[in-house]
mmCIF file of C-alpha atoms in Angstrom:
data_model
loop_
_atom_site.group_PDB
_atom_site.id
_atom_site.type_symbol
_atom_site.label_atom_id
_atom_site.label_comp_id
_atom_site.label_asym_id
_atom_site.label_seq_id
_atom_site.Cartn_x
_atom_site.Cartn_y
_atom_site.Cartn_z
ATOM 1 C CA ALA A 1 166.580 116.424 -119.427
ATOM 2 C CA TYR A 2 166.966 114.392 -116.220
ATOM 3 C CA THR A 3 163.371 113.211 -116.492
ATOM 4 C CA ASP A 4 163.585 112.432 -120.199
ATOM 5 C CA SER A 5 166.796 110.446 -119.745
ATOM 6 C CA GLY A 6 164.947 107.941 -117.631
ATOM 7 C CA LYS A 7 167.178 108.458 -114.592
ATOM 8 C CA LEU A 8 164.285 109.780 -112.564
ATOM 9 C CA ALA A 9 162.101 106.853 -113.561
ATOM 10 C CA ALA A 10 164.885 104.494 -112.560
ATOM 11 C CA TRP A 11 164.180 105.381 -108.956
ATOM 12 C CA LYS A 12 160.515 104.565 -109.463
ATOM 13 C CA ARG A 13 158.597 101.561 -110.686
ATOM 14 C CA ASP A 14 157.054 101.356 -114.144
ATOM 15 C CA PRO A 15 153.544 102.824 -113.816
ATOM 16 C CA GLU A 16 152.275 100.372 -116.412
ATOM 17 C CA LYS A 17 153.578 97.365 -114.493
ATOM 18 C CA PRO A 18 150.744 95.472 -112.698
ATOM 19 C CA THR A 19 150.874 95.926 -108.938
ATOM 20 C CA GLN A 20 151.415 92.749 -106.956
ATOM 21 C CA PRO A 21 148.505 92.122 -104.566
ATOM 22 C CA LEU A 22 148.832 91.685 -100.817
ATOM 23 C CA THR A 23 149.089 88.254 -99.240
ATOM 24 C CA ALA A 24 146.398 86.976 -96.878
ATOM 25 C CA TYR A 25 148.498 87.880 -93.829
ATOM 26 C CA LEU A 26 149.309 91.403 -95.056
ATOM 27 C CA ARG A 27 145.595 92.034 -95.655
ATOM 28 C CA PHE A 28 144.858 91.005 -92.098
ATOM 29 C CA ALA A 29 147.764 93.112 -90.777
ATOM 30 C CA ALA A 30 146.406 96.173 -92.605
ATOM 31 C CA GLU A 31 143.080 95.734 -90.812
ATOM 32 C CA VAL A 32 144.858 95.433 -87.446
ATOM 33 C CA ARG A 33 146.720 98.725 -88.091
ATOM 34 C CA LYS A 34 143.459 100.497 -88.902
ATOM 35 C CA GLN A 35 141.870 99.141 -85.729
ATOM 36 C CA ASN A 36 144.868 100.208 -83.575
ATOM 37 C CA PRO A 37 146.087 103.593 -84.896
ATOM 38 C CA GLN A 38 147.306 104.628 -81.453
ATOM 39 C CA VAL A 39 149.833 101.752 -81.338
ATOM 40 C CA LYS A 40 153.333 102.141 -82.801
ATOM 41 C CA MET A 41 153.993 100.478 -86.152
ATOM 42 C CA THR A 42 156.410 97.950 -84.638
ATOM 43 C CA GLU A 43 153.858 97.047 -81.994
ATOM 44 C CA GLN A 44 151.156 96.842 -84.658
ATOM 45 C CA SER A 45 153.231 94.256 -86.541
ATOM 46 C CA LYS A 46 153.735 92.168 -83.381
ATOM 47 C CA LEU A 47 150.027 92.420 -82.553
ATOM 48 C CA ALA A 48 149.034 91.380 -86.083
ATOM 49 C CA ALA A 49 151.395 88.393 -86.033
ATOM 50 C CA THR A 50 150.065 87.222 -82.657
ATOM 51 C CA GLN A 51 146.437 87.548 -83.705
ATOM 52 C CA TRP A 52 147.040 85.871 -87.085
ATOM 53 C CA LYS A 53 148.598 82.847 -85.413
ATOM 54 C CA ALA A 54 145.631 82.610 -83.063
ATOM 55 C CA LEU A 55 143.095 82.623 -85.915
ATOM 56 C CA SER A 56 141.423 79.333 -86.891
ATOM 57 C CA PRO A 57 141.613 78.059 -90.484
ATOM 58 C CA GLU A 58 137.968 79.098 -90.944
ATOM 59 C CA ALA A 59 138.756 82.667 -89.874
ATOM 60 C CA LYS A 60 141.780 82.853 -92.202
ATOM 61 C CA ALA A 61 139.867 81.447 -95.185
ATOM 62 C CA PRO A 62 138.280 84.756 -96.412
ATOM 63 C CA TYR A 63 141.669 86.498 -96.509
ATOM 64 C CA GLU A 64 143.324 83.564 -98.240
ATOM 65 C CA GLN A 65 140.567 83.181 -100.840
ATOM 66 C CA LYS A 66 140.622 86.847 -101.776
ATOM 67 C CA ALA A 67 144.437 86.831 -101.959
ATOM 68 C CA ALA A 68 144.377 83.749 -104.204
ATOM 69 C CA VAL A 69 141.931 85.358 -106.655
ATOM 70 C CA GLU A 70 143.919 88.584 -106.878
ATOM 71 C CA ALA A 71 147.213 86.675 -107.227
ATOM 72 C CA LYS A 72 145.824 84.791 -110.227
ATOM 73 C CA THR A 73 144.671 88.030 -111.853
ATOM 74 C CA TRP A 74 148.061 89.618 -111.223
ATOM 75 C CA LYS A 75 149.985 86.723 -112.807
ATOM 76 C CA GLU A 76 147.873 86.947 -115.959
ATOM 77 C CA ALA A 77 148.405 90.718 -116.129
ATOM 78 C CA MET A 78 152.182 90.261 -115.689
ATOM 79 C CA GLU A 79 152.325 87.795 -118.574
ATOM 80 C CA LYS A 80 150.580 90.317 -120.846
ATOM 81 C CA TYR A 81 152.849 93.113 -119.609
ATOM 82 C CA LYS A 82 156.029 91.151 -120.418
ATOM 83 C CA ALA A 83 154.686 89.927 -123.764
ATOM 84 C CA SER A 84 153.926 93.487 -124.845
ATOM 85 C CA GLY A 85 157.598 94.485 -124.554
ATOM 86 C CA LYS A 86 156.828 97.244 -122.097
ATOM 87 C CA GLU A 87 158.953 95.687 -119.375
ATOM 88 C CA ALA A 88 162.010 95.390 -121.674
ATOM 89 C CA ALA A 89 161.509 98.970 -122.913
ATOM 90 C CA PHE A 90 161.313 100.345 -119.376
ATOM 91 C CA LYS A 91 164.445 98.457 -118.316
ATOM 92 C CA GLU A 92 166.366 99.661 -121.358
ATOM 93 C CA LYS A 93 165.275 103.268 -120.770
ATOM 94 C CA THR A 94 166.278 103.204 -117.086
ATOM 95 C CA GLY A 95 169.429 101.116 -117.560
ATOM 96 C CA ARG A 96 168.035 98.240 -115.591
ATOM 97 C CA ASP A 97 168.642 95.876 -118.496
ATOM 98 C CA VAL A 98 172.363 96.430 -117.932
ATOM 99 C CA GLN A 99 171.909 95.598 -114.264
ATOM 100 C CA ASP A 100 170.014 92.439 -115.186
ATOM 101 C CA LYS A 101 172.830 91.432 -117.528
ATOM 102 C CA LEU A 102 175.400 92.051 -114.798
ATOM 103 C CA LYS A 103 173.357 90.020 -112.349
ATOM 104 C CA ALA A 104 173.015 87.195 -114.862
ATOM 105 C CA LYS A 105 176.748 87.290 -115.570
ATOM 106 C CA LYS A 106 177.534 87.220 -111.863
ATOM 107 C CA ALA A 107 175.118 84.324 -111.304
ATOM 108 C CA ALA A 108 176.694 82.382 -114.178
ATOM 109 C CA LYS A 109 180.172 82.976 -112.772
ATOM 110 C CA GLU A 110 179.095 81.845 -109.313
ATOM 111 C CA ALA A 111 177.490 78.734 -110.813
ATOM 112 C CA GLN A 112 180.700 77.983 -112.705
ATOM 113 C CA LEU A 113 182.799 78.380 -109.562
ATOM 114 C CA LYS A 114 180.421 76.155 -107.647
ATOM 115 C CA GLU A 115 180.631 73.524 -110.376
ATOM 116 C CA LYS A 116 184.443 73.635 -110.241
ATOM 117 C CA GLU A 117 184.397 73.283 -106.461
ATOM 118 C CA GLN A 118 182.100 70.272 -106.685
ATOM 119 C CA ALA A 119 184.320 68.702 -109.364
ATOM 120 C CA ALA A 120 187.403 69.297 -107.197
ATOM 121 C CA LYS A 121 185.694 67.715 -104.186
ATOM 122 C CA ALA A 122 184.617 64.714 -106.260
ATOM 123 C CA LYS A 123 188.160 64.318 -107.598
ATOM 124 C CA ALA A 124 189.634 64.546 -104.105
ATOM 125 C CA LYS A 125 187.139 61.938 -102.900
ATOM 126 C CA VAL A 126 188.131 59.548 -105.696
ATOM 127 C CA LYS A 127 191.835 60.047 -104.930
ATOM 128 C CA ALA A 128 191.206 59.397 -101.238
ATOM 129 C CA LYS A 129 189.458 56.122 -102.088
ATOM 130 C CA GLU A 130 192.323 55.157 -104.388
ATOM 131 C CA ARG A 131 194.853 55.845 -101.611
ATOM 132 C CA VAL A 132 192.887 53.680 -99.183
ATOM 133 C CA ALA A 133 192.621 50.874 -101.751
ATOM 134 C CA ALA A 134 196.362 51.096 -102.534
ATOM 135 C CA LYS A 135 197.201 50.969 -98.825
ATOM 136 C CA LYS A 136 195.026 47.896 -98.307
ATOM 137 C CA ALA A 137 196.552 46.186 -101.348
ATOM 138 C CA LYS A 138 200.051 46.923 -100.027
ATOM 139 C CA GLU A 139 199.154 45.557 -96.596
ATOM 140 C CA THR A 140 197.701 42.395 -98.190
ATOM 141 C CA GLU A 141 200.822 41.921 -100.301
ATOM 142 C CA MET A 142 203.035 42.371 -97.228
ATOM 143 C CA LYS A 143 201.015 39.777 -95.298
ATOM 144 C CA LEU A 144 201.340 37.304 -98.167
ATOM 145 C CA ARG A 145 205.099 37.860 -98.333
ATOM 146 C CA MET A 146 205.456 37.349 -94.585
ATOM 147 C CA LYS A 147 203.377 34.169 -94.790
ATOM 148 C CA ALA A 148 205.495 32.875 -97.684
ATOM 149 C CA ARG A 149 208.671 33.574 -95.714
ATOM 150 C CA ALA A 150 207.229 31.843 -92.661
ATOM 151 C CA ASP A 151 206.277 28.817 -94.770
ATOM 152 C CA VAL A 152 209.782 28.628 -96.270
ATOM 153 C CA LYS A 153 211.350 28.920 -92.823
ATOM 154 C CA LYS A 154 209.048 26.235 -91.465
ATOM 155 C CA ALA A 155 209.886 23.911 -94.358
ATOM 156 C CA LYS A 156 213.633 24.459 -93.839
ATOM 157 C CA GLU A 157 213.299 23.761 -90.113
ATOM 158 C CA ALA A 158 211.375 20.557 -90.836
ATOM 159 C CA GLU A 159 214.017 19.474 -93.360
ATOM 160 C CA LYS A 160 216.779 20.273 -90.899
ATOM 161 C CA LYS A 161 215.016 18.302 -88.169
ATOM 162 C CA THR A 162 214.570 15.289 -90.459
ATOM 163 C CA LYS A 163 218.229 15.427 -91.479
ATOM 164 C CA ALA A 164 219.357 15.658 -87.847
ATOM 165 C CA SER A 165 217.152 12.709 -86.919
ATOM 166 C CA THR A 166 218.568 10.616 -89.763
ATOM 167 C CA GLU A 167 222.150 11.485 -88.831
ATOM 168 C CA ALA A 168 221.459 10.614 -85.185
ATOM 169 C CA ARG A 169 220.171 7.172 -86.171
ATOM 170 C CA ALA A 170 223.072 6.448 -88.553
ATOM 171 C CA PRO A 171 225.531 5.075 -85.896
ATOM 172 C CA ALA A 172 222.876 2.621 -84.673
ATOM 173 C CA PHE A 173 222.329 1.395 -88.215
ATOM 174 C CA GLU A 174 226.059 0.912 -88.750
ATOM 175 C CA SER A 175 226.538 -0.851 -85.389
ATOM 176 C CA ARG A 176 223.714 -3.297 -85.993
ATOM 177 C CA ALA A 177 224.813 -3.918 -89.550
ATOM 178 C CA ALA A 178 228.301 -4.708 -88.316
ATOM 179 C CA ALA A 179 226.940 -7.039 -85.628
ATOM 180 C CA ALA A 180 224.869 -8.878 -88.182
ATOM 181 C CA SER A 181 227.910 -9.221 -90.442
ATOM 182 C CA GLU A 182 230.030 -10.637 -87.618
ATOM 183 C CA GLY A 183 227.325 -13.179 -86.862
ATOM 184 C CA GLY A 184 227.863 -14.646 -90.318
ATOM 185 C CA VAL A 185 224.543 -13.467 -91.661
ATOM 186 C CA ASN A 186 224.756 -11.773 -95.014
ATOM 187 C CA ARG A 187 221.265 -11.622 -96.386
ATOM 188 C CA PRO A 188 219.420 -8.905 -98.308
ATOM 189 C CA SER A 189 217.377 -8.277 -95.190
ATOM 190 C CA ASP A 190 220.557 -7.189 -93.386
ATOM 191 C CA SER A 191 221.199 -4.382 -95.877
ATOM 192 C CA TRP A 192 221.114 -0.735 -94.918
ATOM 193 C CA ALA A 193 217.735 -0.234 -96.595
ATOM 194 C CA ALA A 194 216.270 -3.186 -94.701
ATOM 195 C CA LEU A 195 217.629 -1.814 -91.440
ATOM 196 C CA GLU A 196 216.080 1.564 -92.180
ATOM 197 C CA ASP A 197 212.727 -0.200 -92.585
ATOM 198 C CA ALA A 198 213.199 -2.081 -89.319
ATOM 199 C CA GLY A 199 210.706 0.214 -87.656
ATOM 200 C CA PRO A 200 210.196 -0.165 -83.891
ATOM 201 C CA CYS A 201 213.378 -2.183 -83.282
ATOM 202 C CA LEU A 202 215.516 0.802 -84.261
ATOM 203 C CA GLU A 203 213.582 3.104 -81.970
ATOM 204 C CA GLY A 204 214.208 0.930 -78.876
ATOM 205 C CA ALA A 205 210.865 -0.899 -78.898
ATOM 206 C CA TYR A 206 212.380 -4.369 -79.175
ATOM 207 C CA SER A 207 210.215 -7.460 -79.233
ATOM 208 C CA GLN A 208 211.429 -10.990 -78.383
ATOM 209 C CA GLU A 209 211.533 -11.962 -82.045
ATOM 210 C CA CYS A 210 213.342 -8.727 -82.905
ATOM 211 C CA VAL A 211 215.999 -9.273 -80.251
ATOM 212 C CA ALA A 212 216.593 -12.779 -81.588
ATOM 213 C CA ALA A 213 217.007 -11.486 -85.143
ATOM 214 C CA PRO A 214 220.563 -11.221 -86.561
ATOM 215 C CA CYS A 215 220.108 -7.559 -87.478
ATOM 216 C CA CYS A 216 219.582 -6.752 -83.827
ATOM 217 C CA GLY A 217 222.599 -8.722 -82.662
ATOM 218 C CA GLY A 218 220.712 -11.923 -81.876
ATOM 219 C CA LEU A 219 221.608 -15.437 -82.864
ATOM 220 C CA GLY A 220 218.907 -15.957 -85.407
ATOM 221 C CA GLY A 221 215.232 -16.638 -85.683
ATOM 222 C CA SER A 222 212.363 -15.152 -87.572
ATOM 223 C CA HIS A 223 212.240 -11.371 -88.041
ATOM 224 C CA GLY A 224 209.860 -8.886 -89.440
ATOM 225 C CA HIS A 225 212.546 -7.364 -91.692
ATOM 226 C CA GLY A 226 212.143 -10.054 -94.252
ATOM 227 C CA GLY A 227 214.339 -12.688 -92.454
#
């Protein structure tokens, strides 16, 4: 009953399944073991590996060619074996089809988890870029605000300076206007606007003609203010 159930066969390979041939190296290693039966198996493996590495491509060629031919034959036999349904029947009888399904299910689950992890990483990367961009935009906006405030402050200071300068010059305008009025000169050129346009004479850079002008307290004469 144990044999018929397939449980015994589950511990063995399907006798109808084509046997996979040896590789070129394993063929060479088998020869080394036969030539050195007195050496332990572990030492035989080390000896075979050392000798195989030391072989030239020409010396390896016979092993590789034979392995290639047998590998081709095996692949063709495996295709026929699978197409016949014998592989599926053996797996079903031994319960290995269930194991294959479990393995496939596990692989699919792992692939799904990996996909989710990659999506989460990509999302986190995008959010990180967005945070950096938002921070830069905020810094730029702050710089613009500070510049605007500085410009407003500078404009106010310039306006204040101009106003102070005008107020400081006002007494001189009034004094000279009064002097011109006392001198009996009452011309349009002696008006406040004309005095404001007097230029250098109001800044202390008096010329001989300017000093002689009525607006500057002189007794008359030509003047650049329109006199």
